[in-house]
mmCIF file of C-alpha atoms and ligand atoms in Angstrom:
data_model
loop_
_atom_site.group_PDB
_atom_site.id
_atom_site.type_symbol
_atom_site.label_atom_id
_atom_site.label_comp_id
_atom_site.label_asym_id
_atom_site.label_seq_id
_atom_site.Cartn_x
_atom_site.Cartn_y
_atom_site.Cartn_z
ATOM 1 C CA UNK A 1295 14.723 21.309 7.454
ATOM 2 C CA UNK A 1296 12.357 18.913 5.760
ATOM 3 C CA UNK A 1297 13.872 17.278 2.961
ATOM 4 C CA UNK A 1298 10.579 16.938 0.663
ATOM 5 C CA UNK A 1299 10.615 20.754 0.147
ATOM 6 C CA UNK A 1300 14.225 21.384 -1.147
ATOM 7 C CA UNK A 1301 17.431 20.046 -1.630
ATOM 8 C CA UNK A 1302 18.444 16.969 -4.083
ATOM 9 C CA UNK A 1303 15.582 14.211 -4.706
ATOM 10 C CA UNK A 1304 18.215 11.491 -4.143
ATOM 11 C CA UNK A 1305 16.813 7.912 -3.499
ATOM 12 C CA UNK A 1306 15.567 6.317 0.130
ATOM 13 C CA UNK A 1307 17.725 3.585 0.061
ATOM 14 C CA UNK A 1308 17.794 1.717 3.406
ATOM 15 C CA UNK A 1309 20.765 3.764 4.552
ATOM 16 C CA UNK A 1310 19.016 6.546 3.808
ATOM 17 C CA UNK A 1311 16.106 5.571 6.266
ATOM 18 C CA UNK A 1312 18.623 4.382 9.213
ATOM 19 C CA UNK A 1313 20.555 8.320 8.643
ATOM 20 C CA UNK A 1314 16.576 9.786 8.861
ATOM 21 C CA UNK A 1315 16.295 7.877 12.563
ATOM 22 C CA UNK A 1316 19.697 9.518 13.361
ATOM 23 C CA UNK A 1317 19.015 12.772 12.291
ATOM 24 C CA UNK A 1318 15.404 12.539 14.084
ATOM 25 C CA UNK A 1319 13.680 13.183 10.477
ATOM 26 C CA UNK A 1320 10.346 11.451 10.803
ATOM 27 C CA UNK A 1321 9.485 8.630 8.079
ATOM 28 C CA UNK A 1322 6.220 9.239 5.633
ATOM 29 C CA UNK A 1323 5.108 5.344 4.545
ATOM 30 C CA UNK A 1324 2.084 5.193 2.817
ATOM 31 C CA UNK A 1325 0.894 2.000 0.880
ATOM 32 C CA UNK A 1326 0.109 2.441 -3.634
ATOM 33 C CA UNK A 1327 -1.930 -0.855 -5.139
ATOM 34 C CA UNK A 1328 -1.616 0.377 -8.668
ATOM 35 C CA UNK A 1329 0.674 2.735 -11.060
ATOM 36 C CA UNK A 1330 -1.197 5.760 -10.850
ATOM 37 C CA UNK A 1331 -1.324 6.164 -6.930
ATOM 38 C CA UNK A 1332 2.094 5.221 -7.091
ATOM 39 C CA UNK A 1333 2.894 8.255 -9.215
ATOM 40 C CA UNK A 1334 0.852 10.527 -6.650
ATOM 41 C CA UNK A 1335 2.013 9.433 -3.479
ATOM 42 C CA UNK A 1336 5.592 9.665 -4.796
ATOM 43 C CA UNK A 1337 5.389 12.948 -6.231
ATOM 44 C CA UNK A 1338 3.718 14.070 -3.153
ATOM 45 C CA UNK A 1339 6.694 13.333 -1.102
ATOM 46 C CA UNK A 1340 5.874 9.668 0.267
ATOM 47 C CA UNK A 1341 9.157 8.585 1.842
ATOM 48 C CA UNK A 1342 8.342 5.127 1.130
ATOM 49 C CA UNK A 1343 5.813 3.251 -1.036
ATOM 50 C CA UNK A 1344 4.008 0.297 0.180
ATOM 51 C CA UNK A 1345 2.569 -2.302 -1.425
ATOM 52 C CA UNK A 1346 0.519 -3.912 1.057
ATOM 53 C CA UNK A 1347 -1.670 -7.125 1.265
ATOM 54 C CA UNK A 1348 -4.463 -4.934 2.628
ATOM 55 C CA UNK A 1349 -5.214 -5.015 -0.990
ATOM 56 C CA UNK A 1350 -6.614 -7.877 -0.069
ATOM 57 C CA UNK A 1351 -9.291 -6.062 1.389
ATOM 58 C CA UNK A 1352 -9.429 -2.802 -0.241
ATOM 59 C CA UNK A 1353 -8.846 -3.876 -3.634
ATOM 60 C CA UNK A 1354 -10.425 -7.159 -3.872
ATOM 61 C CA UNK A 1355 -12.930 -6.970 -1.373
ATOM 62 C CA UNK A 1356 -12.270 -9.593 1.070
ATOM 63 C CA UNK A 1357 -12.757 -9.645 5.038
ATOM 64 C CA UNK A 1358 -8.715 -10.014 5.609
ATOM 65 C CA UNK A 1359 -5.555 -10.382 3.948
ATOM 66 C CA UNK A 1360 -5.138 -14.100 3.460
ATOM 67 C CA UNK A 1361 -6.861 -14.906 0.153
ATOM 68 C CA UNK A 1362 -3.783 -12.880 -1.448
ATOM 69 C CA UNK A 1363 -1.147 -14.592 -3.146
ATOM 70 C CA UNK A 1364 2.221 -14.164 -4.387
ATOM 71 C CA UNK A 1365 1.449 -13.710 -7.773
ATOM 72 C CA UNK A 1366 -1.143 -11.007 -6.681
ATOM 73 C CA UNK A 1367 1.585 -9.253 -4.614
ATOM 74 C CA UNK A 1368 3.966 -9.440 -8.118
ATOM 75 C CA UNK A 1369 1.439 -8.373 -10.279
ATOM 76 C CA UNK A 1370 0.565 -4.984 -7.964
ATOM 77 C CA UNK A 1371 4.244 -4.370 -6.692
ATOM 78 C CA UNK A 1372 5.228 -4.320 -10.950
ATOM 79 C CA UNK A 1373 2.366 -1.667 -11.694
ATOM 80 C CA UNK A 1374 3.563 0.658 -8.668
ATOM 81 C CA UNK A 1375 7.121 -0.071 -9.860
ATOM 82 C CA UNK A 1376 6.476 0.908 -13.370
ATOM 83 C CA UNK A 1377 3.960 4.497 -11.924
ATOM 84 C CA UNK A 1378 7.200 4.814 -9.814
ATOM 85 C CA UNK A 1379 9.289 4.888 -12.678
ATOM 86 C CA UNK A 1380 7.670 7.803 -13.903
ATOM 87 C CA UNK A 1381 8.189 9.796 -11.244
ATOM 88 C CA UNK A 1382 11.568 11.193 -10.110
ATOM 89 C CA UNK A 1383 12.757 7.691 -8.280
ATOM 90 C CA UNK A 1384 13.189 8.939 -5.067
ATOM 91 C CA UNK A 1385 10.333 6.657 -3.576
ATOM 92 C CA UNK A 1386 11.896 3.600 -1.286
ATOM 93 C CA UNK A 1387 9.497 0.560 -2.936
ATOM 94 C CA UNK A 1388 8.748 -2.371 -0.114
ATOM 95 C CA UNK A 1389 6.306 -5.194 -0.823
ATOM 96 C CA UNK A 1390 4.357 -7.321 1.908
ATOM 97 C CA UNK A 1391 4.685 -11.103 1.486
ATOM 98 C CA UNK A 1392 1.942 -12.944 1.143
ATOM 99 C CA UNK A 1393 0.305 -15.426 3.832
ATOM 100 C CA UNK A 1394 1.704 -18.335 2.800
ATOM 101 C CA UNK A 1395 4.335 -17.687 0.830
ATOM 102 C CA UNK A 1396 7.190 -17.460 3.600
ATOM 103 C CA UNK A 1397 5.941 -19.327 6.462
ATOM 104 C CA UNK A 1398 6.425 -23.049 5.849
ATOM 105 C CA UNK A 1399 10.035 -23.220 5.498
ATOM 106 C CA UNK A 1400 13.040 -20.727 4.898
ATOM 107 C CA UNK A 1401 13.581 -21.833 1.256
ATOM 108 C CA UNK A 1402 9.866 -21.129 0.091
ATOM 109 C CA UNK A 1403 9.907 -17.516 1.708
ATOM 110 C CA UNK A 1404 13.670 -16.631 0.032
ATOM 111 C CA UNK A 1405 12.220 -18.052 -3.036
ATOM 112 C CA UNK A 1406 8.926 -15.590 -2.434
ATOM 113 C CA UNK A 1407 10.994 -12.423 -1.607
ATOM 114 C CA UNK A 1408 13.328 -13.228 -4.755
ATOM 115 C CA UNK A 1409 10.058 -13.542 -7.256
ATOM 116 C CA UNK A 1410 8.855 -10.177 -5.302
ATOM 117 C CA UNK A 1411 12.258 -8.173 -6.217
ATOM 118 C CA UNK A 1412 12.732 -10.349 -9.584
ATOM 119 C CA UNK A 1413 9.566 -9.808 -11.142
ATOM 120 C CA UNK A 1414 7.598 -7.251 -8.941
ATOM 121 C CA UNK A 1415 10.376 -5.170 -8.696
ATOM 122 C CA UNK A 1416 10.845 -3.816 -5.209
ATOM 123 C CA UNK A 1417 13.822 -3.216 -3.038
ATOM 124 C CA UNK A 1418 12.760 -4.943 0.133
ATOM 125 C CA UNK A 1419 9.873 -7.194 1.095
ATOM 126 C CA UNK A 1420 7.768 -6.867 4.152
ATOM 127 C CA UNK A 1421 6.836 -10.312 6.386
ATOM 128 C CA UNK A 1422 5.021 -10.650 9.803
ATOM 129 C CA UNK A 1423 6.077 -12.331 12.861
ATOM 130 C CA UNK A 1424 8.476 -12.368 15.689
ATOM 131 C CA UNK A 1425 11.571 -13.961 16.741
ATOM 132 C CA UNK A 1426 10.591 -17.055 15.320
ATOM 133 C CA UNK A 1427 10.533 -16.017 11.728
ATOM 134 C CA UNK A 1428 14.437 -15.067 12.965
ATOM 135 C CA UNK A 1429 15.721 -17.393 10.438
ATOM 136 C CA UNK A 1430 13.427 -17.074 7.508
ATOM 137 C CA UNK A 1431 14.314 -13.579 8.243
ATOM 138 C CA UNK A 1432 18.113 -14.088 7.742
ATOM 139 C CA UNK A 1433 18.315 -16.241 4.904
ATOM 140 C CA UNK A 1434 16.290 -13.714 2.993
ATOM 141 C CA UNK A 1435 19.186 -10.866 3.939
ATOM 142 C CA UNK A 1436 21.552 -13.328 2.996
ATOM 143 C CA UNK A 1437 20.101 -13.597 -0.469
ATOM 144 C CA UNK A 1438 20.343 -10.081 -0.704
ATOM 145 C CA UNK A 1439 16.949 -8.905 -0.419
ATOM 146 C CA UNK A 1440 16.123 -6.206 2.767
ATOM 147 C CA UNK A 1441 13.508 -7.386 4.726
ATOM 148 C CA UNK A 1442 11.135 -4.729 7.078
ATOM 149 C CA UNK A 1443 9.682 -6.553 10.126
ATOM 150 C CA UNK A 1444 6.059 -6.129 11.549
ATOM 151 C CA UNK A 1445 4.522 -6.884 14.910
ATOM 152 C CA UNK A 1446 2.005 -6.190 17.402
ATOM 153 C CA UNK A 1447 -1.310 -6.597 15.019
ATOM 154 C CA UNK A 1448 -0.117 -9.010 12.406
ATOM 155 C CA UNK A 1449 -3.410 -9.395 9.915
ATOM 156 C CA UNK A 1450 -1.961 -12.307 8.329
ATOM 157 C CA UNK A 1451 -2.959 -13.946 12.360
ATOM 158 C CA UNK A 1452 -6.202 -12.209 12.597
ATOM 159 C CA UNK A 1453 -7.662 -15.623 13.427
ATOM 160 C CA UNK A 1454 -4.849 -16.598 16.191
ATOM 161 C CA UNK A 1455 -5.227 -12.960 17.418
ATOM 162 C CA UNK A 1456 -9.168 -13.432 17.633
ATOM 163 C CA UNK A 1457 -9.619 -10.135 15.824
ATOM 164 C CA UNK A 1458 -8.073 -7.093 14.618
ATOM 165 C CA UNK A 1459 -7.185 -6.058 18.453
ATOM 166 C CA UNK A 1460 -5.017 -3.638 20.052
ATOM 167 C CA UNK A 1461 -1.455 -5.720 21.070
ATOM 168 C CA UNK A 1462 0.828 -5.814 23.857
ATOM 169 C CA UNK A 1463 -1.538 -3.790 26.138
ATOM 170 C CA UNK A 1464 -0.265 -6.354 29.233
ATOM 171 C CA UNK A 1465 3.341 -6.107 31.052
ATOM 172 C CA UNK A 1466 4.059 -9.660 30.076
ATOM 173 C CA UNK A 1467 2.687 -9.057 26.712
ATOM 174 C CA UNK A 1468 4.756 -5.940 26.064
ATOM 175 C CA UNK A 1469 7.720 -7.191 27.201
ATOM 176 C CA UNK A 1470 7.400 -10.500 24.396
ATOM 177 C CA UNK A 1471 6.904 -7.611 21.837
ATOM 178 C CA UNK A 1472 9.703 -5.487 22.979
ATOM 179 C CA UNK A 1473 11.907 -8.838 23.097
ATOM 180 C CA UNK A 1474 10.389 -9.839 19.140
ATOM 181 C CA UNK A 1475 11.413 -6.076 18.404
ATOM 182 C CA UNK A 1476 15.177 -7.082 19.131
ATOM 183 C CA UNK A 1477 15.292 -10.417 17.790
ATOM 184 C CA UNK A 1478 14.114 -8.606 14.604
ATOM 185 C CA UNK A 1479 17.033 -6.147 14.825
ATOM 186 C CA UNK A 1480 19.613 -8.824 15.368
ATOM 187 C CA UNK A 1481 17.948 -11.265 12.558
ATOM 188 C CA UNK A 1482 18.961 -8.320 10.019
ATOM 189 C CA UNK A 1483 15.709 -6.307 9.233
ATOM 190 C CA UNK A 1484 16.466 -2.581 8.519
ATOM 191 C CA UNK A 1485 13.289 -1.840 9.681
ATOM 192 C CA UNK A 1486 10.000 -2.588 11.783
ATOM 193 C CA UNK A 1487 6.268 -1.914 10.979
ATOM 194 C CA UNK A 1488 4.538 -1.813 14.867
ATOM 195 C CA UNK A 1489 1.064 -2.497 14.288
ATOM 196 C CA UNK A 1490 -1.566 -1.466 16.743
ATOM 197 C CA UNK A 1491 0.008 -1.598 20.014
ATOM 198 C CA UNK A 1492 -0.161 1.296 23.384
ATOM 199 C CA UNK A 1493 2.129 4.216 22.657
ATOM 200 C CA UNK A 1494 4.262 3.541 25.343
ATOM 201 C CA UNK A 1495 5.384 0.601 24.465
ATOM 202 C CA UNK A 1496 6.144 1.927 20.763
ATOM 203 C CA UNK A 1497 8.132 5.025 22.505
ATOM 204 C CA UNK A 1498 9.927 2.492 24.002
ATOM 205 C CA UNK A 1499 10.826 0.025 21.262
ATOM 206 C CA UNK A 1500 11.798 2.731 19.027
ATOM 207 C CA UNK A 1501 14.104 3.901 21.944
ATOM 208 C CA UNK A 1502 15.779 0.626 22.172
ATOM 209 C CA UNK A 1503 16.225 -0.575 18.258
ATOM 210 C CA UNK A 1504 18.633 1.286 16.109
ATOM 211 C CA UNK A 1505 16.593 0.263 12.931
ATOM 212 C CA UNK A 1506 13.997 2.914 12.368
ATOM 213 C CA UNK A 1507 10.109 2.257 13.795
ATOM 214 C CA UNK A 1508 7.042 2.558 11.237
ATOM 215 C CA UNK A 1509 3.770 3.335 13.575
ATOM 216 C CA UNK A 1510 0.201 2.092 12.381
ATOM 217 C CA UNK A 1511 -2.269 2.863 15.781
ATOM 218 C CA UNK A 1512 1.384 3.164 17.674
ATOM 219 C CA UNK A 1513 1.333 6.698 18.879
ATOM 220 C CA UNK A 1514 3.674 9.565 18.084
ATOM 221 C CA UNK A 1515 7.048 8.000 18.937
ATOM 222 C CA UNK A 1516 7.696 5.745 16.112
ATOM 223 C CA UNK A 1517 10.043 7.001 13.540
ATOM 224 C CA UNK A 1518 7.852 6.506 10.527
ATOM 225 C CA UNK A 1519 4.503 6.253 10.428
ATOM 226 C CA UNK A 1520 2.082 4.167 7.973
ATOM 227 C CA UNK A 1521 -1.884 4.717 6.564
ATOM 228 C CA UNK A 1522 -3.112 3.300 3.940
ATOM 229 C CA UNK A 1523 -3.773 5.297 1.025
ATOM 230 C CA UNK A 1524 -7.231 4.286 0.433
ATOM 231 C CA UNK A 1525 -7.707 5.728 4.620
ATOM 232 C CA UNK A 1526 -6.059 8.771 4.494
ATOM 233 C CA UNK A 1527 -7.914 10.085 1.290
ATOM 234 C CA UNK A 1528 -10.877 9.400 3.108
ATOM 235 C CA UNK A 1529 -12.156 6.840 0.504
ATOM 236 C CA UNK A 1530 -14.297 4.701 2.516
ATOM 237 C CA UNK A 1531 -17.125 5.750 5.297
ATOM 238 C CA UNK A 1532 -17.479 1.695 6.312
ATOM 239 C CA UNK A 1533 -13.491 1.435 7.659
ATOM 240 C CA UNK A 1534 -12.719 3.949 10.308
ATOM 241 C CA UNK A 1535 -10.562 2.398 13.151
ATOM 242 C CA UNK A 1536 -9.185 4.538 15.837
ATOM 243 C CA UNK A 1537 -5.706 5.335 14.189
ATOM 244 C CA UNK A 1538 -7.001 6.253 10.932
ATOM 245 C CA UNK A 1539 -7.233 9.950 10.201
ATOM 246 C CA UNK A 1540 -8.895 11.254 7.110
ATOM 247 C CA UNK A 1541 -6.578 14.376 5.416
ATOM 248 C CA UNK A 1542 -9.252 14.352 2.739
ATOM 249 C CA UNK A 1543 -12.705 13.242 1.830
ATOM 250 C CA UNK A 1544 -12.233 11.506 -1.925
ATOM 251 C CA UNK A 1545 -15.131 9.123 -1.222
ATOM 252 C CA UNK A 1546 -17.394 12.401 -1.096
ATOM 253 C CA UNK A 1547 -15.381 13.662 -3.805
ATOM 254 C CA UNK A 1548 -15.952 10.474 -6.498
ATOM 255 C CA UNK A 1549 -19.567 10.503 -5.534
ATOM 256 C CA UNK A 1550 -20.175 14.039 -5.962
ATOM 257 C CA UNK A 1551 -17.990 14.063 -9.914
ATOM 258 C CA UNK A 1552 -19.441 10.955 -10.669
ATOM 259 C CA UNK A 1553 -22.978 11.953 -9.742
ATOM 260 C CA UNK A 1554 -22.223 14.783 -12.323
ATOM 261 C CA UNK A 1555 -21.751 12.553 -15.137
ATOM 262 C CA UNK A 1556 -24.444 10.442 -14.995
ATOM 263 C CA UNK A 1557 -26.558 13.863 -14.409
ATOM 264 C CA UNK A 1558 -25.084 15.607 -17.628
ATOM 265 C CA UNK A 1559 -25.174 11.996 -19.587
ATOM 266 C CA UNK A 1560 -28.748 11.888 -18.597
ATOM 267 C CA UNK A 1561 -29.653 15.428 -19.344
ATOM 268 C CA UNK A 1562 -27.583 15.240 -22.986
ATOM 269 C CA UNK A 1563 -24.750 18.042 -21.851
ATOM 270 C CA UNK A 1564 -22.124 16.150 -22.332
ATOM 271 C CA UNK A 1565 -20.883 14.876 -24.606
ATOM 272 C CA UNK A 1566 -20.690 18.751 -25.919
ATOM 273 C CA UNK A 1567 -19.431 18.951 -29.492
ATOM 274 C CA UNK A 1568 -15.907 20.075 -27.891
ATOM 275 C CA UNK A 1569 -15.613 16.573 -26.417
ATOM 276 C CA UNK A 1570 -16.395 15.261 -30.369
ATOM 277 C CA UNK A 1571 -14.669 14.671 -33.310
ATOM 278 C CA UNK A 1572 -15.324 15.441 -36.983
ATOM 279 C CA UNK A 1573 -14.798 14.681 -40.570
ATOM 280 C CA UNK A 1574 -16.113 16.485 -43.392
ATOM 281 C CA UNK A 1575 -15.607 13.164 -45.662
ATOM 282 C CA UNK A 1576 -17.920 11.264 -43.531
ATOM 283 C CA UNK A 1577 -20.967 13.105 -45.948
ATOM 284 C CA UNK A 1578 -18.489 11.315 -48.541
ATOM 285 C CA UNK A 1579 -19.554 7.508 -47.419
ATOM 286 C CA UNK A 1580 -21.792 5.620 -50.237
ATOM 287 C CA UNK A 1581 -24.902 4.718 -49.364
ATOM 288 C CA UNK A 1582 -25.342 0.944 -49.556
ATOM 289 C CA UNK A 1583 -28.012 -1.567 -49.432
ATOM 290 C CA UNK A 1584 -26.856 -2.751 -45.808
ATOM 291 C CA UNK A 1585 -26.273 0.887 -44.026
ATOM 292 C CA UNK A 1586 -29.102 2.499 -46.216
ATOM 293 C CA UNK A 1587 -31.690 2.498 -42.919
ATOM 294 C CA UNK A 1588 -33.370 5.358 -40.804
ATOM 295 C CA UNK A 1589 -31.988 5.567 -37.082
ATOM 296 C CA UNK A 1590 -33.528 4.411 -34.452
ATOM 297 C CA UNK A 1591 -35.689 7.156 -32.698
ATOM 298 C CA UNK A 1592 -34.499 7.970 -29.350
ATOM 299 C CA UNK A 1593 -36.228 7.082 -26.382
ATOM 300 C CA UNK A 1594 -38.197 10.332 -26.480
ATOM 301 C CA UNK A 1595 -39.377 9.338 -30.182
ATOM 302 C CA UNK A 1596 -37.486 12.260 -31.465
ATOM 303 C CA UNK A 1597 -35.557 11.633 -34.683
ATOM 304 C CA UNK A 1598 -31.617 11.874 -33.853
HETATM 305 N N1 MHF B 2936 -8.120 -0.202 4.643
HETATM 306 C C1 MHF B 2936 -7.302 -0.882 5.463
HETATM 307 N N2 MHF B 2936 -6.560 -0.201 6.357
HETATM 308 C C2 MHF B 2936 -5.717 -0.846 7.200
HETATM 309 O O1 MHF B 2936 -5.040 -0.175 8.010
HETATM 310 C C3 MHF B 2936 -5.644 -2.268 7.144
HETATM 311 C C4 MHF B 2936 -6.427 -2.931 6.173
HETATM 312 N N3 MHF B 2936 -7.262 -2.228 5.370
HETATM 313 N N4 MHF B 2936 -6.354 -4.281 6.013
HETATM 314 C C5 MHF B 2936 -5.277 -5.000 6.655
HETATM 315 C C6 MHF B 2936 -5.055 -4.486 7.996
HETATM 316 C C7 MHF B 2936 -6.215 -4.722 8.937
HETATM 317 N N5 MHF B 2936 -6.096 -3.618 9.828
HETATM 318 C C8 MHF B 2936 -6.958 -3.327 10.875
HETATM 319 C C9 MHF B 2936 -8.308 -3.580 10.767
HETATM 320 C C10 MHF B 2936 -9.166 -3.242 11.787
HETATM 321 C C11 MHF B 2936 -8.682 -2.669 12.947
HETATM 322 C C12 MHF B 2936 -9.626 -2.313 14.052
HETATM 323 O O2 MHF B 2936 -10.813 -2.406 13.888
HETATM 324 N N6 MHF B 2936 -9.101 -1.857 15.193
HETATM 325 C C13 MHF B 2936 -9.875 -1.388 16.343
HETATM 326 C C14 MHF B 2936 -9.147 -1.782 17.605
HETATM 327 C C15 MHF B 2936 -10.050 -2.366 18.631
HETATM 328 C C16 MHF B 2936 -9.332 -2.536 19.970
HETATM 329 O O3 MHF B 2936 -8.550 -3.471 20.130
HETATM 330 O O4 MHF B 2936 -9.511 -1.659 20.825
HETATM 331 C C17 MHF B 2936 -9.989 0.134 16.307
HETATM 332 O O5 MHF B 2936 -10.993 0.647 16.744
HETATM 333 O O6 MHF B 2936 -9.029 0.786 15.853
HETATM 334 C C18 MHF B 2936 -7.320 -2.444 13.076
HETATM 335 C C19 MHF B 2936 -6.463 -2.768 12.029
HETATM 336 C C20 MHF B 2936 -5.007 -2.745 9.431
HETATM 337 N N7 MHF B 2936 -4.854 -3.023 8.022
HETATM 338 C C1 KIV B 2937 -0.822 -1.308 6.957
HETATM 339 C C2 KIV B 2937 0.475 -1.842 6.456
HETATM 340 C C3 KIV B 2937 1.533 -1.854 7.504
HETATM 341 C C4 KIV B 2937 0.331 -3.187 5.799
HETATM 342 O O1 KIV B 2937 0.922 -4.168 6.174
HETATM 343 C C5 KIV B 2937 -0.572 -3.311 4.649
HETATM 344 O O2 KIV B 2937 -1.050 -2.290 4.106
HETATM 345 O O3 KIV B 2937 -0.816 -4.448 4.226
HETATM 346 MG MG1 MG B 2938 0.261 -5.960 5.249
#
């Protein structure tokens, strides 16, 4: 029944994803910023790998995702490509698009998503918006780069929005996002990231598209769903919005190990001498006028 357990690890290739919707085989997205999460969340089963601007925030530290740039995206999206690499290569690779970097004209964002599969290495690009990006959206397919939608919350608005704030919770409002949703579909994207909107309209747009759904804060109904790694592992006690839920509690974890170091550092158990190396022709090196001193004394005045 579920494919991560058995069977042949062949590649998510877009097809692939549009056979999962078919086949009612739910979608596992989660997002990799570097080579070695990358390696984990592909060898733990992820579906697809996402390299999302939210590094923007989790990574770099900022309050939202527009200080990120293109050649930020590239230079993340080529170290999960080459941790993905090392893994069995089932792993779909997507990588957002920068604010900025597709929204001024249809010829800046196909040159963006070509740098982004050129030189970052992914097989499809993310980029945010509705109907209107319709043609940016096409020219980019036409190219021959795959391009996954994303409505309702679209960070890279946060400011238009007035917030990160639940979307399309109005009739009117819903039925603009249900009429983006399609627009999407016919511009060409194979798939659609819906972003913090009521579950019944998600149940409903997923109902209506034949590209497969990814749900962030979009209820059950989607046909993929999307956390962040960072979230899920339960990395961070200061970011805990309504759809997040921790499946583990790494932030504890990392304080707890590295608390342990600095404790046996401090306390002189470690290094122990099987974390040391040796060489019996050390004794062997002449004493010289220049290393010919005593050691310091340690802190404690003890000789070392
Ligand atoms: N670590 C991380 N996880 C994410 O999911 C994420 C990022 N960063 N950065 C980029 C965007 C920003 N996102 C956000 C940020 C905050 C909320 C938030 O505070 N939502 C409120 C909703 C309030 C309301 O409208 O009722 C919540 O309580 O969930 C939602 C999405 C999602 N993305
Ligand atoms: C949360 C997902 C959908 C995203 O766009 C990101 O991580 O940047
Ligand atoms: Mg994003």
């Amino acid at each position: 029944m579920s494919s991560h357990t058995a069977g042949p690890r062949k590649h998510v290739t877009v097809h692939e994803l549009r056979r999962m919707k078919e086949a009612g085989e739910k979608i596992a997205v989660v997002t990799a910023y570097d080579a070695t999460a990358a390696r984990l969340v592909a060898a733990a089963g992820a579906d697809v790998v996402l390299v999302g601007d939210s590094l923007g925030m989790v990574v770099q530290g900022h309050d939202s995702t527009l200080p990120v740039t293109l050649e930020q995206m590239t230079y993340h999206c080529a170290a999960v490509r080459r941790g993905l690499a090392r893994g069995d290569g089932r792993a779909h690779l997507v990588g957002d698009l920068s604010f900025g970097s597709y929204q001024a004209s249809p010829d800046e964002a196909v040159k963006s998503a070509m740098r982004l599969a050129a030189e970052g290495g992914v097989e499809a690009v993310k980029l945010e918006g509705g109907a209107e990006f319709g043609e940016v959206i096409r020219r980019i397919v036409r190219a021959g780069v795959p391009v996954m939608g994303h409505i309702g919350l679209t960070p890279q608005s946060v400011h238009k929005m007035g917030g990160y704030v639940v979307q399309g919770k109005d009739s009117e409002k819903a039925q603009q996002l249900l009429k983006d949703a399609r627009a999407l579909e016919a511009a060409g994207c194979y798939a659609l990231v819906l972003e913090c909107i009521p579950a019944e309209l998600a149940r409903i747009v997923s109902g209506q598209l034949r590209i497969p759904t990814i749900g962030i804060g979009a209820g059950p109904h989607c046909d993929g769903q999307v956390l962040v790694l960072n979230d899920l592992l339960g990395l961070d006690d200061a970011f805990t919005p309504k759809f997040v839920k921790r499946f583990g509690e790494l932030g504890a974890a990392v304080k707890g190990a590295v608390g342990a170091y600095v404790g046996e550092v401090k306390a002189r158990t470690f290094p122990a001498d099987a974390h040391s190396f040796h060489s019996s022709a050390v004794r062997l090196v002449p004493v010289t006028p220049e290393n010919d001193r005593e050691e310091p004394p340690d802190a404690m005045g003890a000789p070392i």
